[in-house]
mmCIF file with all atom_site columns, C-alpha atoms in Angstrom:
data_model
loop_
_atom_site.group_PDB
_atom_site.id
_atom_site.type_symbol
_atom_site.label_atom_id
_atom_site.label_alt_id
_atom_site.label_comp_id
_atom_site.label_asym_id
_atom_site.label_entity_id
_atom_site.label_seq_id
_atom_site.pdbx_PDB_ins_code
_atom_site.Cartn_x
_atom_site.Cartn_y
_atom_site.Cartn_z
_atom_site.occupancy
_atom_site.B_iso_or_equiv
_atom_site.pdbx_formal_charge
_atom_site.auth_seq_id
_atom_site.auth_comp_id
_atom_site.auth_asym_id
_atom_site.auth_atom_id
_atom_site.pdbx_PDB_model_num
ATOM 1   C CA . MET A 1 1   ? -7.689  -16.463 -4.761 1.00 0.00 ? 787 MET A CA 1
ATOM 2   C CA . LEU A 1 2   ? -10.795 -14.500 -4.492 1.00 0.00 ? 788 LEU A CA 1
ATOM 3   C CA . GLU A 1 3   ? -10.564 -13.993 -0.856 1.00 0.00 ? 789 GLU A CA 1
ATOM 4   C CA . ASP A 1 4   ? -7.036  -12.784 -1.070 1.00 0.00 ? 790 ASP A CA 1
ATOM 5   C CA . LEU A 1 5   ? -8.319  -10.142 -3.598 1.00 0.00 ? 791 LEU A CA 1
ATOM 6   C CA . LEU A 1 6   ? -10.989 -9.160  -1.187 1.00 0.00 ? 792 LEU A CA 1
ATOM 7   C CA . SER A 1 7   ? -8.655  -9.086  1.798  1.00 0.00 ? 793 SER A CA 1
ATOM 8   C CA . GLY A 1 8   ? -6.359  -6.772  -0.071 1.00 0.00 ? 794 GLY A CA 1
ATOM 9   C CA . ALA A 1 9   ? -9.137  -4.509  -1.597 1.00 0.00 ? 795 ALA A CA 1
ATOM 10  C CA . TRP A 1 10  ? -10.323 -4.281  2.172  1.00 0.00 ? 796 TRP A CA 1
ATOM 11  C CA . GLN A 1 11  ? -7.030  -3.400  3.352  1.00 0.00 ? 797 GLN A CA 1
ATOM 12  C CA . SER A 1 12  ? -6.535  -0.803  0.666  1.00 0.00 ? 798 SER A CA 1
ATOM 13  C CA . VAL A 1 13  ? -9.725  0.882   1.479  1.00 0.00 ? 799 VAL A CA 1
ATOM 14  C CA . VAL A 1 14  ? -8.536  0.847   5.392  1.00 0.00 ? 800 VAL A CA 1
ATOM 15  C CA . PHE A 1 15  ? -4.889  2.198   4.361  1.00 0.00 ? 801 PHE A CA 1
ATOM 16  C CA . GLY A 1 16  ? -6.361  4.835   1.999  1.00 0.00 ? 802 GLY A CA 1
ATOM 17  C CA . VAL A 1 17  ? -8.819  6.149   4.851  1.00 0.00 ? 803 VAL A CA 1
ATOM 18  C CA . VAL A 1 18  ? -5.987  6.268   7.390  1.00 0.00 ? 804 VAL A CA 1
ATOM 19  C CA . GLY A 1 19  ? -3.908  7.804   4.777  1.00 0.00 ? 805 GLY A CA 1
ATOM 20  C CA . VAL A 1 20  ? -6.231  10.537  3.779  1.00 0.00 ? 806 VAL A CA 1
ATOM 21  C CA . GLY A 1 21  ? -6.720  11.434  7.561  1.00 0.00 ? 807 GLY A CA 1
ATOM 22  C CA . LEU A 1 22  ? -3.225  11.640  8.021  1.00 0.00 ? 808 LEU A CA 1
ATOM 23  C CA . MET A 1 23  ? -2.972  14.155  4.900  1.00 0.00 ? 809 MET A CA 1
ATOM 24  C CA . ALA A 1 24  ? -5.942  15.927  6.537  1.00 0.00 ? 810 ALA A CA 1
ATOM 25  C CA . ALA A 1 25  ? -4.070  16.321  9.816  1.00 0.00 ? 811 ALA A CA 1
ATOM 26  C CA . GLY A 1 26  ? -1.063  17.541  7.668  1.00 0.00 ? 812 GLY A CA 1
ATOM 27  C CA . PHE A 1 27  ? -3.481  20.347  6.181  1.00 0.00 ? 813 PHE A CA 1
ATOM 28  C CA . GLY A 1 28  ? -4.465  21.277  9.594  1.00 0.00 ? 814 GLY A CA 1
ATOM 29  C CA . LEU A 1 29  ? -0.805  21.427  10.852 1.00 0.00 ? 815 LEU A CA 1
ATOM 30  C CA . VAL A 1 30  ? 0.254   23.515  8.028  1.00 0.00 ? 816 VAL A CA 1
ATOM 31  C CA . ASP A 1 31  ? -2.720  25.828  8.726  1.00 0.00 ? 817 ASP A CA 1
ATOM 32  C CA . LEU A 1 32  ? -1.586  26.016  12.321 1.00 0.00 ? 818 LEU A CA 1
ATOM 33  C CA . LEU A 1 33  ? 1.881   27.005  11.325 1.00 0.00 ? 819 LEU A CA 1
ATOM 34  C CA . THR A 1 34  ? 0.898   29.851  8.981  1.00 0.00 ? 820 THR A CA 1
ATOM 35  C CA . PRO A 1 35  ? -1.113  32.998  9.904  1.00 0.00 ? 821 PRO A CA 1
ATOM 36  C CA . GLY A 1 36  ? -4.510  33.281  8.370  1.00 0.00 ? 822 GLY A CA 1
ATOM 37  C CA . LYS A 1 37  ? -6.676  30.496  6.742  1.00 0.00 ? 823 LYS A CA 1
ATOM 38  C CA . LEU A 1 38  ? -4.705  28.063  4.718  1.00 0.00 ? 824 LEU A CA 1
ATOM 39  C CA . ARG A 1 39  ? -7.905  27.641  2.663  1.00 0.00 ? 825 ARG A CA 1
ATOM 40  C CA . GLU A 1 40  ? -8.002  31.249  1.498  1.00 0.00 ? 826 GLU A CA 1
ATOM 41  C CA . LEU A 1 41  ? -4.464  31.429  1.190  1.00 0.00 ? 827 LEU A CA 1
ATOM 42  C CA . ILE A 1 42  ? -4.139  28.765  -1.398 1.00 0.00 ? 828 ILE A CA 1
ATOM 43  C CA . TRP A 1 43  ? -7.402  28.727  -2.918 1.00 0.00 ? 829 TRP A CA 1
ATOM 44  C CA . VAL A 1 44  ? -8.910  32.350  -3.052 1.00 0.00 ? 830 VAL A CA 1
ATOM 45  C CA . ARG A 1 45  ? -5.520  34.446  -2.790 1.00 0.00 ? 831 ARG A CA 1
ATOM 46  C CA . ARG A 1 46  ? -3.529  31.686  -4.780 1.00 0.00 ? 832 ARG A CA 1
ATOM 47  C CA . ASN A 1 47  ? -0.587  32.125  -2.683 1.00 0.00 ? 833 ASN A CA 1
ATOM 48  C CA . ALA A 1 48  ? 2.300   30.111  -4.114 1.00 0.00 ? 834 ALA A CA 1
ATOM 49  C CA . ASN A 1 49  ? 4.230   29.898  -1.065 1.00 0.00 ? 835 ASN A CA 1
ATOM 50  C CA . ALA A 1 50  ? 1.599   28.386  1.185  1.00 0.00 ? 836 ALA A CA 1
ATOM 51  C CA . GLY A 1 51  ? 0.669   26.124  -1.637 1.00 0.00 ? 837 GLY A CA 1
ATOM 52  C CA . LEU A 1 52  ? 4.142   24.936  -1.860 1.00 0.00 ? 838 LEU A CA 1
ATOM 53  C CA . LEU A 1 53  ? 4.704   24.093  1.998  1.00 0.00 ? 839 LEU A CA 1
ATOM 54  C CA . LEU A 1 54  ? 1.369   22.326  1.705  1.00 0.00 ? 840 LEU A CA 1
ATOM 55  C CA . ALA A 1 55  ? 2.317   20.236  -1.075 1.00 0.00 ? 841 ALA A CA 1
ATOM 56  C CA . ALA A 1 56  ? 5.546   19.270  0.363  1.00 0.00 ? 842 ALA A CA 1
ATOM 57  C CA . ASN A 1 57  ? 3.651   18.394  3.570  1.00 0.00 ? 843 ASN A CA 1
ATOM 58  C CA . GLN A 1 58  ? 1.219   16.150  2.003  1.00 0.00 ? 844 GLN A CA 1
ATOM 59  C CA . LEU A 1 59  ? 3.827   14.730  -0.278 1.00 0.00 ? 845 LEU A CA 1
ATOM 60  C CA . GLY A 1 60  ? 5.610   13.843  2.892  1.00 0.00 ? 846 GLY A CA 1
ATOM 61  C CA . ILE A 1 61  ? 2.750   12.308  4.631  1.00 0.00 ? 847 ILE A CA 1
ATOM 62  C CA . ALA A 1 62  ? 2.110   10.405  1.522  1.00 0.00 ? 848 ALA A CA 1
ATOM 63  C CA . GLY A 1 63  ? 5.786   8.906   1.774  1.00 0.00 ? 849 GLY A CA 1
ATOM 64  C CA . ILE A 1 64  ? 5.340   7.953   5.071  1.00 0.00 ? 850 ILE A CA 1
ATOM 65  C CA . VAL A 1 65  ? 2.061   6.077   4.470  1.00 0.00 ? 851 VAL A CA 1
ATOM 66  C CA . PHE A 1 66  ? 3.566   4.590   1.671  1.00 0.00 ? 852 PHE A CA 1
ATOM 67  C CA . THR A 1 67  ? 6.630   3.417   3.434  1.00 0.00 ? 853 THR A CA 1
ATOM 68  C CA . ALA A 1 68  ? 4.887   2.149   6.342  1.00 0.00 ? 854 ALA A CA 1
ATOM 69  C CA . VAL A 1 69  ? 2.241   0.160   4.325  1.00 0.00 ? 855 VAL A CA 1
ATOM 70  C CA . LEU A 1 70  ? 5.090   -1.389  1.990  1.00 0.00 ? 856 LEU A CA 1
ATOM 71  C CA . THR A 1 71  ? 7.335   -2.488  4.871  1.00 0.00 ? 857 THR A CA 1
ATOM 72  C CA . SER A 1 72  ? 4.424   -4.393  6.635  1.00 0.00 ? 858 SER A CA 1
ATOM 73  C CA . TYR A 1 73  ? 2.249   -5.720  4.109  1.00 0.00 ? 859 TYR A CA 1
ATOM 74  C CA . ASP A 1 74  ? 2.306   -8.963  5.205  1.00 0.00 ? 860 ASP A CA 1
ATOM 75  C CA . ASP A 1 75  ? 0.875   -8.361  8.821  1.00 0.00 ? 861 ASP A CA 1
ATOM 76  C CA . PHE A 1 76  ? -2.396  -5.722  8.323  1.00 0.00 ? 862 PHE A CA 1
ATOM 77  C CA . GLY A 1 77  ? -2.348  -5.079  12.236 1.00 0.00 ? 863 GLY A CA 1
ATOM 78  C CA . LYS A 1 78  ? 1.238   -4.144  12.286 1.00 0.00 ? 864 LYS A CA 1
ATOM 79  C CA . GLY A 1 79  ? 0.919   -2.435  9.365  1.00 0.00 ? 865 GLY A CA 1
ATOM 80  C CA . LEU A 1 80  ? -1.901  -0.244  10.195 1.00 0.00 ? 866 LEU A CA 1
ATOM 81  C CA . ALA A 1 81  ? -0.325  0.488   13.445 1.00 0.00 ? 867 ALA A CA 1
ATOM 82  C CA . SER A 1 82  ? 2.882   1.496   11.805 1.00 0.00 ? 868 SER A CA 1
ATOM 83  C CA . THR A 1 83  ? 1.179   3.709   9.459  1.00 0.00 ? 869 THR A CA 1
ATOM 84  C CA . ILE A 1 84  ? -0.857  5.693   12.272 1.00 0.00 ? 870 ILE A CA 1
ATOM 85  C CA . ILE A 1 85  ? 2.254   6.057   14.510 1.00 0.00 ? 871 ILE A CA 1
ATOM 86  C CA . PHE A 1 86  ? 4.721   7.200   12.014 1.00 0.00 ? 872 PHE A CA 1
ATOM 87  C CA . GLY A 1 87  ? 2.331   9.139   10.371 1.00 0.00 ? 873 GLY A CA 1
ATOM 88  C CA . LEU A 1 88  ? 2.105   11.377  13.618 1.00 0.00 ? 874 LEU A CA 1
ATOM 89  C CA . ILE A 1 89  ? 5.597   11.146  14.295 1.00 0.00 ? 875 ILE A CA 1
ATOM 90  C CA . GLY A 1 90  ? 6.079   12.663  10.844 1.00 0.00 ? 876 GLY A CA 1
ATOM 91  C CA . LEU A 1 91  ? 3.376   15.528  11.694 1.00 0.00 ? 877 LEU A CA 1
ATOM 92  C CA . LEU A 1 92  ? 5.747   16.175  14.901 1.00 0.00 ? 878 LEU A CA 1
ATOM 93  C CA . ILE A 1 93  ? 8.829   15.829  13.105 1.00 0.00 ? 879 ILE A CA 1
ATOM 94  C CA . MET A 1 94  ? 7.802   18.345  10.499 1.00 0.00 ? 880 MET A CA 1
ATOM 95  C CA . ALA A 1 95  ? 6.189   20.751  12.921 1.00 0.00 ? 881 ALA A CA 1
ATOM 96  C CA . LEU A 1 96  ? 9.415   20.548  14.892 1.00 0.00 ? 882 LEU A CA 1
ATOM 97  C CA . ALA A 1 97  ? 11.529  21.148  11.612 1.00 0.00 ? 883 ALA A CA 1
ATOM 98  C CA . PHE A 1 98  ? 9.425   24.312  10.807 1.00 0.00 ? 884 PHE A CA 1
ATOM 99  C CA . PHE A 1 99  ? 9.986   25.871  14.354 1.00 0.00 ? 885 PHE A CA 1
ATOM 100 C CA . VAL A 1 100 ? 13.723  25.216  14.148 1.00 0.00 ? 886 VAL A CA 1
ATOM 101 C CA . LEU A 1 101 ? 14.140  26.635  10.592 1.00 0.00 ? 887 LEU A CA 1
ATOM 102 C CA . ASP A 1 102 ? 11.918  29.744  11.914 1.00 0.00 ? 888 ASP A CA 1
ATOM 103 C CA . LEU A 1 103 ? 14.438  29.784  14.747 1.00 0.00 ? 889 LEU A CA 1
ATOM 104 C CA . LEU A 1 104 ? 17.518  29.919  12.507 1.00 0.00 ? 890 LEU A CA 1
ATOM 105 C CA . THR A 1 105 ? 16.335  32.536  10.054 1.00 0.00 ? 891 THR A CA 1
ATOM 106 C CA . PRO A 1 106 ? 15.376  36.215  10.286 1.00 0.00 ? 892 PRO A CA 1
ATOM 107 C CA . GLY A 1 107 ? 11.924  37.344  10.753 1.00 0.00 ? 893 GLY A CA 1
ATOM 108 C CA . LYS A 1 108 ? 8.777   34.999  11.010 1.00 0.00 ? 894 LYS A CA 1
ATOM 109 C CA . LEU A 1 109 ? 8.684   32.059  8.612  1.00 0.00 ? 895 LEU A CA 1
ATOM 110 C CA . GLY A 1 110 ? 5.149   31.877  9.010  1.00 0.00 ? 896 GLY A CA 1
ATOM 111 C CA . GLU A 1 111 ? 4.540   35.359  7.756  1.00 0.00 ? 897 GLU A CA 1
ATOM 112 C CA . VAL A 1 112 ? 7.086   35.063  4.866  1.00 0.00 ? 898 VAL A CA 1
ATOM 113 C CA . ILE A 1 113 ? 5.098   31.842  3.566  1.00 0.00 ? 899 ILE A CA 1
ATOM 114 C CA . CYS A 1 114 ? 1.769   34.207  3.670  1.00 0.00 ? 900 CYS A CA 1
ATOM 115 C CA . SER A 1 115 ? 3.354   36.857  1.640  1.00 0.00 ? 901 SER A CA 1
ATOM 116 C CA . GLU A 1 116 ? 2.174   37.356  -1.780 1.00 0.00 ? 902 GLU A CA 1
ATOM 117 C CA . GLU A 1 117 ? 5.201   37.638  -3.546 1.00 0.00 ? 903 GLU A CA 1
ATOM 118 C CA . PRO A 1 118 ? 7.155   34.643  -4.388 1.00 0.00 ? 904 PRO A CA 1
ATOM 119 C CA . HIS A 1 119 ? 9.860   33.802  -1.511 1.00 0.00 ? 905 HIS A CA 1
ATOM 120 C CA . PRO A 1 120 ? 12.820  31.509  -1.450 1.00 0.00 ? 906 PRO A CA 1
ATOM 121 C CA . ALA A 1 121 ? 12.260  30.762  2.285  1.00 0.00 ? 907 ALA A CA 1
ATOM 122 C CA . ALA A 1 122 ? 9.056   28.941  1.047  1.00 0.00 ? 908 ALA A CA 1
ATOM 123 C CA . TRP A 1 123 ? 10.991  26.238  -1.043 1.00 0.00 ? 909 TRP A CA 1
ATOM 124 C CA . ALA A 1 124 ? 13.693  26.127  1.733  1.00 0.00 ? 910 ALA A CA 1
ATOM 125 C CA . SER A 1 125 ? 10.455  25.413  4.391  1.00 0.00 ? 911 SER A CA 1
ATOM 126 C CA . ALA A 1 126 ? 9.085   23.122  1.807  1.00 0.00 ? 912 ALA A CA 1
ATOM 127 C CA . ALA A 1 127 ? 12.119  21.204  1.550  1.00 0.00 ? 913 ALA A CA 1
ATOM 128 C CA . THR A 1 128 ? 12.426  20.965  5.239  1.00 0.00 ? 914 THR A CA 1
ATOM 129 C CA . HIS A 1 129 ? 9.132   19.413  5.521  1.00 0.00 ? 915 HIS A CA 1
ATOM 130 C CA . PHE A 1 130 ? 9.596   17.084  2.880  1.00 0.00 ? 916 PHE A CA 1
ATOM 131 C CA . GLY A 1 131 ? 13.122  16.117  4.233  1.00 0.00 ? 917 GLY A CA 1
ATOM 132 C CA . ALA A 1 132 ? 11.856  15.827  7.736  1.00 0.00 ? 918 ALA A CA 1
ATOM 133 C CA . ALA A 1 133 ? 9.128   13.254  6.433  1.00 0.00 ? 919 ALA A CA 1
ATOM 134 C CA . LEU A 1 134 ? 11.988  11.410  4.346  1.00 0.00 ? 920 LEU A CA 1
ATOM 135 C CA . ILE A 1 135 ? 13.872  10.943  7.907  1.00 0.00 ? 921 ILE A CA 1
ATOM 136 C CA . VAL A 1 136 ? 10.803  9.127   9.364  1.00 0.00 ? 922 VAL A CA 1
ATOM 137 C CA . CYS A 1 137 ? 10.386  7.074   5.978  1.00 0.00 ? 923 CYS A CA 1
ATOM 138 C CA . ALA A 1 138 ? 14.094  5.920   6.752  1.00 0.00 ? 924 ALA A CA 1
ATOM 139 C CA . CYS A 1 139 ? 13.229  4.978   10.232 1.00 0.00 ? 925 CYS A CA 1
ATOM 140 C CA . ILE A 1 140 ? 10.317  2.792   9.263  1.00 0.00 ? 926 ILE A CA 1
ATOM 141 C CA . ALA A 1 141 ? 12.554  0.743   6.797  1.00 0.00 ? 927 ALA A CA 1
#
């Protein structure tokens, strides 16, 4: 019983580290997709558009990690591999979705996201990121 508890605790730590690493990669992805430094846009300039896009990205990655862990909890190795593989796929799909939305809409989406004024395109972009993550979640299950 204690051995199961300790094993579960250790697995939680490993999945947590992998999940945080994937979320950090998600931060890097949003930083690459938007002009300027994301840290400055959100924490210094308090840009709501960039904050919304990053929030959707982080929730999407967390959803992918959650789904990967939940669907393969009986096999730690499979769960860990699934989390890493589907997390990276999720990041790629979210980037692709951003580029497709950018092609389908007028102007440059990255510039709109960095705009000081709240813009409805930020909501559309955030929904696209989160929707892309949900598609990956469905593929895991």
